[in-house]
Structure formats: structure tokens, C-alpha cells
GROMACS .gro file of C-alpha atoms in nm:
model
  280
    1UNK     CA    1  -0.440   2.218   3.435
    2UNK     CA    2  -0.424   2.498   3.702
    3UNK     CA    3  -0.704   2.704   3.482
    4UNK     CA    4  -0.422   2.974   3.502
    5UNK     CA    5  -0.595   3.145   3.152
    6UNK     CA    6  -0.324   3.249   2.861
    7UNK     CA    7  -0.272   3.455   2.550
    8UNK     CA    8  -0.164   3.184   2.396
    9UNK     CA    9  -0.309   3.142   2.027
   10UNK     CA   10  -0.460   2.872   1.916
   11UNK     CA   11  -0.208   2.596   1.812
   12UNK     CA   12  -0.395   2.519   1.489
   13UNK     CA   13  -0.435   2.895   1.342
   14UNK     CA   14  -0.161   2.974   1.099
   15UNK     CA   15   0.106   3.262   1.216
   16UNK     CA   16   0.128   3.531   0.937
   17UNK     CA   17   0.428   3.822   0.899
   18UNK     CA   18   0.297   4.105   0.717
   19UNK     CA   19   0.584   4.267   0.531
   20UNK     CA   20   0.554   4.629   0.392
   21UNK     CA   21   0.326   4.615   0.736
   22UNK     CA   22   0.212   5.037   0.704
   23UNK     CA   23   0.169   5.054   0.363
   24UNK     CA   24  -0.195   5.043   0.202
   25UNK     CA   25  -0.154   4.701   0.117
   26UNK     CA   26   0.002   4.663   0.401
   27UNK     CA   27  -0.258   4.752   0.625
   28UNK     CA   28  -0.530   4.549   0.396
   29UNK     CA   29  -0.355   4.257   0.445
   30UNK     CA   30  -0.324   4.310   0.853
   31UNK     CA   31  -0.745   4.345   0.836
   32UNK     CA   32  -0.796   4.027   0.635
   33UNK     CA   33  -0.597   3.836   0.826
   34UNK     CA   34  -0.777   3.959   1.121
   35UNK     CA   35  -1.072   3.835   0.971
   36UNK     CA   36  -1.051   3.538   0.829
   37UNK     CA   37  -1.087   3.194   1.066
   38UNK     CA   38  -0.706   3.010   1.088
   39UNK     CA   39  -0.488   3.270   1.023
   40UNK     CA   40  -0.348   3.554   1.309
   41UNK     CA   41  -0.104   3.773   1.243
   42UNK     CA   42   0.227   3.655   1.444
   43UNK     CA   43   0.459   3.974   1.318
   44UNK     CA   44   0.452   4.312   1.116
   45UNK     CA   45   0.760   4.480   0.969
   46UNK     CA   46   0.860   4.810   0.823
   47UNK     CA   47   1.175   4.912   0.666
   48UNK     CA   48   1.439   5.046   0.866
   49UNK     CA   49   1.350   5.414   0.954
   50UNK     CA   50   1.007   5.421   0.901
   51UNK     CA   51   0.792   5.667   1.111
   52UNK     CA   52   0.562   5.365   1.221
   53UNK     CA   53   0.869   5.158   1.344
   54UNK     CA   54   0.720   5.094   1.712
   55UNK     CA   55   0.345   5.121   1.646
   56UNK     CA   56   0.102   4.837   1.729
   57UNK     CA   57   0.026   4.677   1.362
   58UNK     CA   58  -0.352   4.615   1.456
   59UNK     CA   59  -0.414   5.025   1.579
   60UNK     CA   60  -0.240   5.111   1.216
   61UNK     CA   61  -0.486   4.893   1.029
   62UNK     CA   62  -0.828   5.035   1.229
   63UNK     CA   63  -0.874   4.715   1.426
   64UNK     CA   64  -0.775   4.792   1.721
   65UNK     CA   65  -0.420   4.638   1.953
   66UNK     CA   66  -0.350   4.267   1.883
   67UNK     CA   67  -0.011   4.304   2.049
   68UNK     CA   68   0.231   4.314   1.741
   69UNK     CA   69   0.475   4.554   1.723
   70UNK     CA   70   0.586   4.656   1.342
   71UNK     CA   71   1.000   4.601   1.350
   72UNK     CA   72   1.232   4.640   1.117
   73UNK     CA   73   1.431   4.333   1.142
   74UNK     CA   74   1.218   4.016   0.943
   75UNK     CA   75   1.429   3.730   1.042
   76UNK     CA   76   1.299   3.697   1.432
   77UNK     CA   77   1.011   3.770   1.289
   78UNK     CA   78   1.015   3.497   1.020
   79UNK     CA   79   1.127   3.265   1.312
   80UNK     CA   80   0.806   3.204   1.481
   81UNK     CA   81   0.616   3.237   1.194
   82UNK     CA   82   0.406   3.004   0.954
   83UNK     CA   83   0.415   3.229   0.676
   84UNK     CA   84   0.511   3.521   0.528
   85UNK     CA   85   0.237   3.779   0.302
   86UNK     CA   86   0.433   4.019   0.052
   87UNK     CA   87   0.350   4.282  -0.146
   88UNK     CA   88   0.686   4.497  -0.141
   89UNK     CA   89   0.926   4.542  -0.398
   90UNK     CA   90   1.121   4.290  -0.654
   91UNK     CA   91   1.448   4.343  -0.452
   92UNK     CA   92   1.270   4.299  -0.106
   93UNK     CA   93   1.042   3.997  -0.240
   94UNK     CA   94   1.371   3.834  -0.351
   95UNK     CA   95   1.517   3.898  -0.054
   96UNK     CA   96   1.230   3.773   0.150
   97UNK     CA   97   1.232   3.410  -0.026
   98UNK     CA   98   1.571   3.423   0.052
   99UNK     CA   99   1.489   3.450   0.473
  100UNK     CA  100   1.186   3.249   0.435
  101UNK     CA  101   1.367   2.978   0.254
  102UNK     CA  102   1.559   2.953   0.548
  103UNK     CA  103   1.327   2.921   0.793
  104UNK     CA  104   1.121   2.701   0.567
  105UNK     CA  105   0.790   2.839   0.596
  106UNK     CA  106   0.523   2.992   0.278
  107UNK     CA  107   0.575   3.285   0.134
  108UNK     CA  108   0.312   3.441  -0.089
  109UNK     CA  109   0.413   3.708  -0.330
  110UNK     CA  110   0.182   3.970  -0.456
  111UNK     CA  111   0.457   4.228  -0.591
  112UNK     CA  112   0.468   4.268  -0.931
  113UNK     CA  113   0.744   4.444  -1.162
  114UNK     CA  114   0.992   4.162  -1.134
  115UNK     CA  115   1.296   4.142  -1.339
  116UNK     CA  116   1.402   3.793  -1.496
  117UNK     CA  117   1.638   3.773  -1.284
  118UNK     CA  118   1.430   3.818  -0.985
  119UNK     CA  119   1.218   3.566  -1.069
  120UNK     CA  120   1.512   3.356  -1.116
  121UNK     CA  121   1.598   3.421  -0.721
  122UNK     CA  122   1.223   3.327  -0.608
  123UNK     CA  123   1.263   3.049  -0.822
  124UNK     CA  124   1.598   2.907  -0.715
  125UNK     CA  125   1.466   3.025  -0.323
  126UNK     CA  126   1.137   2.729  -0.390
  127UNK     CA  127   1.403   2.500  -0.356
  128UNK     CA  128   1.275   2.524   0.043
  129UNK     CA  129   1.018   2.712   0.068
  130UNK     CA  130   0.642   2.682  -0.053
  131UNK     CA  131   0.595   2.987  -0.266
  132UNK     CA  132   0.279   3.106  -0.360
  133UNK     CA  133   0.350   3.406  -0.635
  134UNK     CA  134   0.092   3.556  -0.890
  135UNK     CA  135   0.058   3.899  -1.069
  136UNK     CA  136  -0.304   3.930  -0.930
  137UNK     CA  137  -0.460   3.725  -0.557
  138UNK     CA  138  -0.824   3.778  -0.696
  139UNK     CA  139  -1.060   3.509  -0.760
  140UNK     CA  140  -1.192   3.677  -1.020
  141UNK     CA  141  -0.870   3.809  -1.225
  142UNK     CA  142  -0.771   3.410  -1.212
  143UNK     CA  143  -1.079   3.289  -1.369
  144UNK     CA  144  -1.038   3.616  -1.622
  145UNK     CA  145  -0.709   3.431  -1.709
  146UNK     CA  146  -0.871   3.073  -1.756
  147UNK     CA  147  -1.107   3.283  -1.971
  148UNK     CA  148  -0.825   3.434  -2.201
  149UNK     CA  149  -0.655   3.166  -2.258
  150UNK     CA  150  -0.981   2.944  -2.379
  151UNK     CA  151  -1.055   3.252  -2.615
  152UNK     CA  152  -0.710   3.263  -2.704
  153UNK     CA  153  -0.667   2.937  -2.821
  154UNK     CA  154  -1.055   2.890  -2.991
  155UNK     CA  155  -1.016   3.234  -3.189
  156UNK     CA  156  -0.719   3.232  -3.462
  157UNK     CA  157  -0.510   3.475  -3.473
  158UNK     CA  158  -0.551   3.563  -3.815
  159UNK     CA  159  -0.924   3.650  -3.749
  160UNK     CA  160  -0.868   3.823  -3.414
  161UNK     CA  161  -0.669   4.065  -3.243
  162UNK     CA  162  -0.552   4.075  -2.882
  163UNK     CA  163  -0.566   4.404  -2.701
  164UNK     CA  164  -0.482   4.454  -2.300
  165UNK     CA  165  -0.610   4.736  -2.165
  166UNK     CA  166  -0.555   4.805  -1.819
  167UNK     CA  167  -0.557   5.135  -1.567
  168UNK     CA  168  -0.445   5.195  -1.214
  169UNK     CA  169  -0.417   5.463  -0.987
  170UNK     CA  170  -0.121   5.772  -1.013
  171UNK     CA  171   0.126   5.606  -0.778
  172UNK     CA  172   0.175   5.256  -0.974
  173UNK     CA  173   0.541   5.232  -1.031
  174UNK     CA  174   0.516   4.983  -1.296
  175UNK     CA  175   0.363   4.921  -1.602
  176UNK     CA  176   0.207   4.711  -1.766
  177UNK     CA  177   0.105   4.579  -1.433
  178UNK     CA  178   0.142   4.211  -1.323
  179UNK     CA  179  -0.216   4.177  -1.407
  180UNK     CA  180  -0.257   4.304  -1.745
  181UNK     CA  181   0.096   4.067  -1.810
  182UNK     CA  182  -0.071   3.780  -1.651
  183UNK     CA  183  -0.347   3.805  -1.846
  184UNK     CA  184  -0.142   3.850  -2.168
  185UNK     CA  185   0.064   3.554  -2.093
  186UNK     CA  186  -0.268   3.376  -2.046
  187UNK     CA  187  -0.383   3.464  -2.383
  188UNK     CA  188  -0.013   3.361  -2.527
  189UNK     CA  189  -0.022   2.995  -2.407
  190UNK     CA  190  -0.378   2.997  -2.555
  191UNK     CA  191  -0.244   3.099  -2.877
  192UNK     CA  192   0.076   2.896  -2.839
  193UNK     CA  193   0.371   3.186  -2.850
  194UNK     CA  194   0.613   3.380  -2.589
  195UNK     CA  195   0.437   3.665  -2.531
  196UNK     CA  196   0.803   3.826  -2.479
  197UNK     CA  197   0.824   3.823  -2.840
  198UNK     CA  198   0.475   3.891  -2.964
  199UNK     CA  199   0.406   4.185  -2.706
  200UNK     CA  200   0.397   4.547  -2.783
  201UNK     CA  201   0.379   4.752  -2.501
  202UNK     CA  202   0.421   5.089  -2.712
  203UNK     CA  203   0.274   5.247  -3.015
  204UNK     CA  204   0.394   5.640  -3.124
  205UNK     CA  205   0.437   5.805  -3.426
  206UNK     CA  206   0.448   5.597  -3.784
  207UNK     CA  207   0.467   5.244  -3.653
  208UNK     CA  208   0.248   5.088  -4.003
  209UNK     CA  209   0.042   4.832  -3.927
  210UNK     CA  210  -0.092   4.523  -3.680
  211UNK     CA  211   0.166   4.263  -3.661
  212UNK     CA  212  -0.053   3.911  -3.702
  213UNK     CA  213  -0.091   3.725  -3.373
  214UNK     CA  214   0.091   4.011  -3.177
  215UNK     CA  215  -0.030   4.103  -2.805
  216UNK     CA  216  -0.111   4.450  -2.734
  217UNK     CA  217  -0.059   4.654  -2.405
  218UNK     CA  218  -0.186   4.985  -2.345
  219UNK     CA  219  -0.137   5.171  -1.962
  220UNK     CA  220  -0.365   5.413  -1.859
  221UNK     CA  221  -0.246   5.594  -1.444
  222UNK     CA  222  -0.484   5.798  -1.263
  223UNK     CA  223  -0.678   5.919  -0.957
  224UNK     CA  224  -0.731   5.661  -0.720
  225UNK     CA  225  -0.850   5.340  -0.956
  226UNK     CA  226  -0.743   5.020  -0.754
  227UNK     CA  227  -0.747   4.849  -1.120
  228UNK     CA  228  -0.951   4.795  -1.408
  229UNK     CA  229  -0.864   4.537  -1.721
  230UNK     CA  230  -1.017   4.453  -2.036
  231UNK     CA  231  -0.893   4.212  -2.259
  232UNK     CA  232  -1.016   4.306  -2.617
  233UNK     CA  233  -1.056   4.040  -2.910
  234UNK     CA  234  -1.071   4.209  -3.269
  235UNK     CA  235  -1.219   4.019  -3.530
  236UNK     CA  236  -1.369   4.162  -3.841
  237UNK     CA  237  -1.709   4.306  -3.796
  238UNK     CA  238  -1.750   4.172  -3.407
  239UNK     CA  239  -1.540   4.238  -3.064
  240UNK     CA  240  -1.510   4.062  -2.726
  241UNK     CA  241  -1.437   4.219  -2.468
  242UNK     CA  242  -1.334   3.992  -2.139
  243UNK     CA  243  -1.317   4.250  -1.819
  244UNK     CA  244  -1.215   4.245  -1.455
  245UNK     CA  245  -1.280   4.572  -1.220
  246UNK     CA  246  -1.199   4.609  -0.871
  247UNK     CA  247  -1.303   4.839  -0.648
  248UNK     CA  248  -1.155   4.754  -0.329
  249UNK     CA  249  -0.788   4.606  -0.243
  250UNK     CA  250  -0.959   4.375   0.026
  251UNK     CA  251  -1.018   4.133  -0.257
  252UNK     CA  252  -0.659   4.088  -0.343
  253UNK     CA  253  -0.583   4.053   0.030
  254UNK     CA  254  -0.823   3.790   0.109
  255UNK     CA  255  -0.692   3.597  -0.198
  256UNK     CA  256  -0.289   3.638  -0.055
  257UNK     CA  257  -0.470   3.483   0.246
  258UNK     CA  258  -0.639   3.223   0.124
  259UNK     CA  259  -0.319   3.147  -0.066
  260UNK     CA  260  -0.110   3.106   0.301
  261UNK     CA  261  -0.379   2.877   0.418
  262UNK     CA  262  -0.370   2.647   0.123
  263UNK     CA  263   0.032   2.686   0.107
  264UNK     CA  264   0.082   2.541   0.485
  265UNK     CA  265   0.246   2.185   0.470
  266UNK     CA  266   0.286   2.208   0.117
  267UNK     CA  267   0.569   2.047  -0.043
  268UNK     CA  268   0.851   2.342  -0.169
  269UNK     CA  269   0.791   2.438  -0.434
  270UNK     CA  270   0.665   2.783  -0.714
  271UNK     CA  271   0.280   2.770  -0.671
  272UNK     CA  272   0.063   3.011  -0.862
  273UNK     CA  273  -0.298   3.106  -0.767
  274UNK     CA  274  -0.442   2.860  -1.052
  275UNK     CA  275  -0.312   2.640  -0.816
  276UNK     CA  276  -0.478   2.829  -0.480
  277UNK     CA  277  -0.788   2.816  -0.717
  278UNK     CA  278  -0.768   2.461  -0.872
  279UNK     CA  279  -0.788   2.617  -1.198
  280UNK     CA  280  -0.481   2.437  -1.322
   0.00000   0.00000   0.00000
């Protein structure tokens, strides 16, 4: 010890890379990491050609300089980190999952709209990386999913129909939302059925009567809505509505950081927020 001060981070802090760092969710993630004990921003990545390359990630997110410049190469960023926070696009998340597997670091995926093939590739990467993937990272939504599963199990399909209504801001590009699908999957598990073979995504024209046991989805888009989700269990003469309203995307960012801290040091595998929150 020579008494010289350094700027090295505490050794026990988890260094996290934020990909898609310049987007609204990326900035929310940077702010969340900055405020949650035990975590720090170790890297920030954006697409090649982004006008934000070279800028300080903290400055862009409104928290001041954190001495982390936004770059376009994830490999060196992943190599010096303990985990990555990813709310990007399906193709990018598949690519990042491969890089996380190579680096043997935790990968938290909040990306929605993944195809069956995308999910298979992420599952393959989870043989070497600890991956937490969820259509929604908030505590409230994941608790709601548990309640939906329990309600669907308790209420017979002959007596109660299930409809899922969701609304998001005008810029959202996938539908139904990942959260709506998460809730639909919970309902399907409660009913002991396969969601893909029993969901109704579109109704238009002369549709005929509602098929018993199906799970319906309705999608709304407009304005700046962060995320509204309702699960309606409609019976004869009565109706139960289970709902969640997200008012700030910071709830998803905080959940993602919580997931990363939980995943640190765990064996490789594909986990969900139910695992993180102890709801399984």
C-alpha cells in the first residue's frame, strides 16, 4: 500500500454492459444501474453508425459523466463485464446471447417479439451462459402472471372465457406484447393447454361463436402509454379482471438489474423472472 487513491470500482460490484444504450430503455437501464447498490455500468453499446457513439453513457442518460463511452463493438465490452442488460431486438439478442456464452457472463433479456427459432438459439446459448429472459421484468406483472395461472386453474373453461387486453405507446413494433403473451402462457398453463393451439389473435368479419377454452388477445397502440395489461375472466353473470398498469419504464429497468444481480455466479441455464423473484 502506498496510499495512492485510485478510481478502480469496488471488487464486489457487478459490472454490467447496457446494449441499446442510447434508446429510451437503454437510458433507463443506465439510470437504474447507477442507483442500485452492487452494480455499476461497465460498458455501453449501440449500433454501428449511431450518432451517439463516443458520447458518455451517463451524460446521455442524464446522470452526469460516468466515464463510460458508448461504442459499437460488444466483444471488448463483454470481455471486461460480469453481465449484460438487453432490451434490443430479437436478432440482436440472439447475437448477444452467443457473445455472452463465449464470455461466460450473465445475460438478462427483456426483448420481446422473439420467434420460435430465436428462442431455440437463446436456449442453446444458455448451455454456456446464465440467461434470464422474460417478456416483462417488473415484480407486479410477474405476480399478476401467478394470479392468472391460479385463476385459470380454478375456473373451468366451460364457465369462464379468458381475454387479454393490452395497450402500449405508438412506437411499439410487436404485437401482442411480450407481457400479454407471458400472461397468456400463464393462463394456458393453468388450463393445462398449449397456448399456440388455443389463442385467438385477430377477430374481423363474421367470426362465428367463441370457441370454448380459447384465449383471446386484443391489442391497442397509441400515445405514450408505457404498458397496460388486463386479463378478463368472463363468466355467465360475472366477470373478474386482473390488471397491471405500468407508469414508468424504470420498473422494468430495476427488475432487469435485480435479475442480473441474482444471476451472478449461478450455473448456466435459461431462467425467468419467476425464478428471480422466487415465484416458481
